Coordinates of C-alpha atoms in Angstrom, one line a residue:
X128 CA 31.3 -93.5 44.2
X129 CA 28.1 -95.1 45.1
X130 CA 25.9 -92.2 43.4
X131 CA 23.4 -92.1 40.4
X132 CA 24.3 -89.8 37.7
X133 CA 21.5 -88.8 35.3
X134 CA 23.8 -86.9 32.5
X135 CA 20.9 -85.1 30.3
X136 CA 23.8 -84.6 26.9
X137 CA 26.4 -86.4 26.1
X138 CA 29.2 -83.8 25.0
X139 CA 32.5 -84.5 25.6
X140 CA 32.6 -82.9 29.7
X141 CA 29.7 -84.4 30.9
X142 CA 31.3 -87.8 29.8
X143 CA 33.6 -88.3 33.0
X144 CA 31.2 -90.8 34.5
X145 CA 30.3 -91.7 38.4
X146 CA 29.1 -94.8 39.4
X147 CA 25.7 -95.2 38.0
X148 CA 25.3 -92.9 34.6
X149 CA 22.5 -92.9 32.9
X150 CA 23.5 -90.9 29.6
X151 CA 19.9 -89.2 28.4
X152 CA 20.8 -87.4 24.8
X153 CA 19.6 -87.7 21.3
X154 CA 21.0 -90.2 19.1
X155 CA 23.7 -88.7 17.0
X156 CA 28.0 -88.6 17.3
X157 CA 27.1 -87.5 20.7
X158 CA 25.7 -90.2 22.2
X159 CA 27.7 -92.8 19.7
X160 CA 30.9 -91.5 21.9
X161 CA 29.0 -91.8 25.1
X162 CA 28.3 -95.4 24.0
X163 CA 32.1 -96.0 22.4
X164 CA 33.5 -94.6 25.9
X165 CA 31.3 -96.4 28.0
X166 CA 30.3 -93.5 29.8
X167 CA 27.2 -94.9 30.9
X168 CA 25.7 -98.0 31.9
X169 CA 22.4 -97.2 30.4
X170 CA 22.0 -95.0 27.4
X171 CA 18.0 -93.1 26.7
X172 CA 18.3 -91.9 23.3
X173 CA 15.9 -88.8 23.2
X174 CA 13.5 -88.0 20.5
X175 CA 14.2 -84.4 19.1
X176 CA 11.0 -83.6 18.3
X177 CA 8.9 -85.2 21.4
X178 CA 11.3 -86.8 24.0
X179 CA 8.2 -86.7 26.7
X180 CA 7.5 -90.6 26.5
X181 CA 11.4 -91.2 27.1
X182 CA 11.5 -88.7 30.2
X183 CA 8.3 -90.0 31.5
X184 CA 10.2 -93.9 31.4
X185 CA 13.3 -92.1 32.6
X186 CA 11.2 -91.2 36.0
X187 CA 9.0 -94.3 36.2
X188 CA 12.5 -96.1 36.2
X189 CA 13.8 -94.2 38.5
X190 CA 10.8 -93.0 41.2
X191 CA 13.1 -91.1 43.7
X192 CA 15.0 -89.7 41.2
X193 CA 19.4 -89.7 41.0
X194 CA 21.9 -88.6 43.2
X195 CA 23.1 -86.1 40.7
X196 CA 21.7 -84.6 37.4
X197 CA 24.1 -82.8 35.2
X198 CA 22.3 -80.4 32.9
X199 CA 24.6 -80.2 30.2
X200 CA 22.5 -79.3 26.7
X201 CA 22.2 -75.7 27.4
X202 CA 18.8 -76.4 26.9
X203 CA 16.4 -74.2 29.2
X204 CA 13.3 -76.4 29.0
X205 CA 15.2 -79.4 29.9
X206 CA 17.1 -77.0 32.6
X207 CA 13.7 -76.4 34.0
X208 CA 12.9 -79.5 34.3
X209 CA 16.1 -81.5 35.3
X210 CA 15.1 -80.4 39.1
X211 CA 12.0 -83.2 38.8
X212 CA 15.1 -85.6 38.6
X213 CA 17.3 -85.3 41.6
X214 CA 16.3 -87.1 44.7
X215 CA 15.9 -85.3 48.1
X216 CA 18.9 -84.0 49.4
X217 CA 20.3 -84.5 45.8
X218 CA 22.5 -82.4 43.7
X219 CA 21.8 -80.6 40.1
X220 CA 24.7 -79.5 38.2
X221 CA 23.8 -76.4 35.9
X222 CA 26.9 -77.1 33.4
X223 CA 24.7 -76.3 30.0
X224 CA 25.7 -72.7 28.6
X225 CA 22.5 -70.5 28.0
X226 CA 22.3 -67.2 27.0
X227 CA 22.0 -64.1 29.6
X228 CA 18.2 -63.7 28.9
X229 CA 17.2 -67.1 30.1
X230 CA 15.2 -67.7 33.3
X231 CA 14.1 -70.8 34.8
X232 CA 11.3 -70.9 37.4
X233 CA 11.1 -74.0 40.0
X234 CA 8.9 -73.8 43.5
X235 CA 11.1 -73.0 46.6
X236 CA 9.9 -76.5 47.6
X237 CA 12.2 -78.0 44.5
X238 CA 15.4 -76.3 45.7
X239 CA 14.9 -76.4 49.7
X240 CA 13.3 -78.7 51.8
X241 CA 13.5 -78.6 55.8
X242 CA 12.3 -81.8 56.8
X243 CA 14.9 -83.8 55.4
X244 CA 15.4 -86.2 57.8
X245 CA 18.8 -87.0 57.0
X246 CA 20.2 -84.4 58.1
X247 CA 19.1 -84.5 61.4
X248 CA 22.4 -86.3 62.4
X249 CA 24.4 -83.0 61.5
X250 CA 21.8 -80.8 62.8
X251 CA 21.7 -82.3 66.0
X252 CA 25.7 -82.5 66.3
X253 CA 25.5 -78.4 65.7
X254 CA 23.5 -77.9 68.9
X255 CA 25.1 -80.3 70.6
X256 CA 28.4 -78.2 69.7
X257 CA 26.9 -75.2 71.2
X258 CA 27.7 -73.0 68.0
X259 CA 23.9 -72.8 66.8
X260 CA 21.9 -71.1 69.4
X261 CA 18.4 -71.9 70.1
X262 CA 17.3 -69.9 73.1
X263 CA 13.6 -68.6 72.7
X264 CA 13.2 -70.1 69.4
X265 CA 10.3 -72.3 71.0
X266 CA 8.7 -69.5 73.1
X267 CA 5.3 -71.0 74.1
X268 CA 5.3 -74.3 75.6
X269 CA 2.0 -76.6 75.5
X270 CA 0.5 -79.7 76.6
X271 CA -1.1 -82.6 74.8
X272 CA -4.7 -81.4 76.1
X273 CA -3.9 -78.2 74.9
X274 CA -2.9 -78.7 71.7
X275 CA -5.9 -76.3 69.7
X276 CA -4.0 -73.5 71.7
X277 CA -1.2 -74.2 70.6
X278 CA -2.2 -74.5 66.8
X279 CA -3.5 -71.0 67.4
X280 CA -0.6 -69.3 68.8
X281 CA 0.5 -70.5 65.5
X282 CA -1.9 -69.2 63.4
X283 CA -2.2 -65.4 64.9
X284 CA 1.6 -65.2 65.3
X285 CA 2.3 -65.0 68.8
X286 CA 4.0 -67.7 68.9
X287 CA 8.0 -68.0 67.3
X288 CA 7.9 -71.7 67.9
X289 CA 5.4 -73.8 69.9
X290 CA 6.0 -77.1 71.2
X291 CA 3.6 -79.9 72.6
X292 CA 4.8 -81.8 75.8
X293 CA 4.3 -84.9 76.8
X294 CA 3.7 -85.9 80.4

């Protein structure tokens, strides 16, 4: 509840709905059952020979992206691309079948980012629970002043972590 659902196909799984579902499929008996179920509250029919104007509308709609993207057209160029979809800290749901010679290729970037800020929350409930150890992680310890030593400890690796302090 409360999450956008971009469903790229509109077979007969992928049709279970969330709260927001935005059903992106080619017109067809597909996407006339999406419609006659009223599994989405938006519907994108996509153009089978060059659906790029609908995905580009699909983003400029939607600037940072849904909740969840299901991938369910078996499709590996819209599998590679579904991951330009999900928001940070989203979810993508490979449900398409493809065969065992396919490969997609996304930056590291795409499928993990650390600065997510929320999740700070749970990261800082883990140290505070003592289960996640830290000590030495930060191993050089610096001062505002001194803060082009500290980029270089950085930079020729002496350093695991380096903090700046403020007085």
């Amino acid at each position: 509840m409360g999450s956008s659902v971009l469903l790229f196909g509109a077979g007969p799984t992928g049709l279970c709905g969330g709260c927001r579902v935005v059903v992106a499929a080619p017109e067809g008996l597909k996407m006339d059952l999406a419609k006659s179920l009223e599994a989405g509250d938006e519907y994108v029919a996509l153009s089978r020979q060059d659906p790029s104007a609908q995905f580009e509308k699909l983003k400029k709609e939607n600037p940072y992206g849904f909740d969840i993207v299901v991938e369910a057209t078996g499709s590996v160029k819209i599998l590679e691309d579904s991951i330009n979809y999900v928001r940070r800290g989203g979810k993508l749901v490979v449900y398409g079948v493809y065969n065992n010679e396919a490969r997609v290729s996304w930056p590291p970037s795409k499928i993990c980012n650390f600065s997510e800020t929320y999740k700070f929350p749970a990261a800082i409930d883990y140290l505070d629970s003592g289960k996640v150890k830290v000590k030495g992680i930060v191993n050089k310890v610096f001062k505002l002043e001194e803060w082009e030593q500290c980029l270089e400890s950085m930079r020729n690796k002496s350093a695991i972590k380096a903090a700046i302090t403020f007085d």
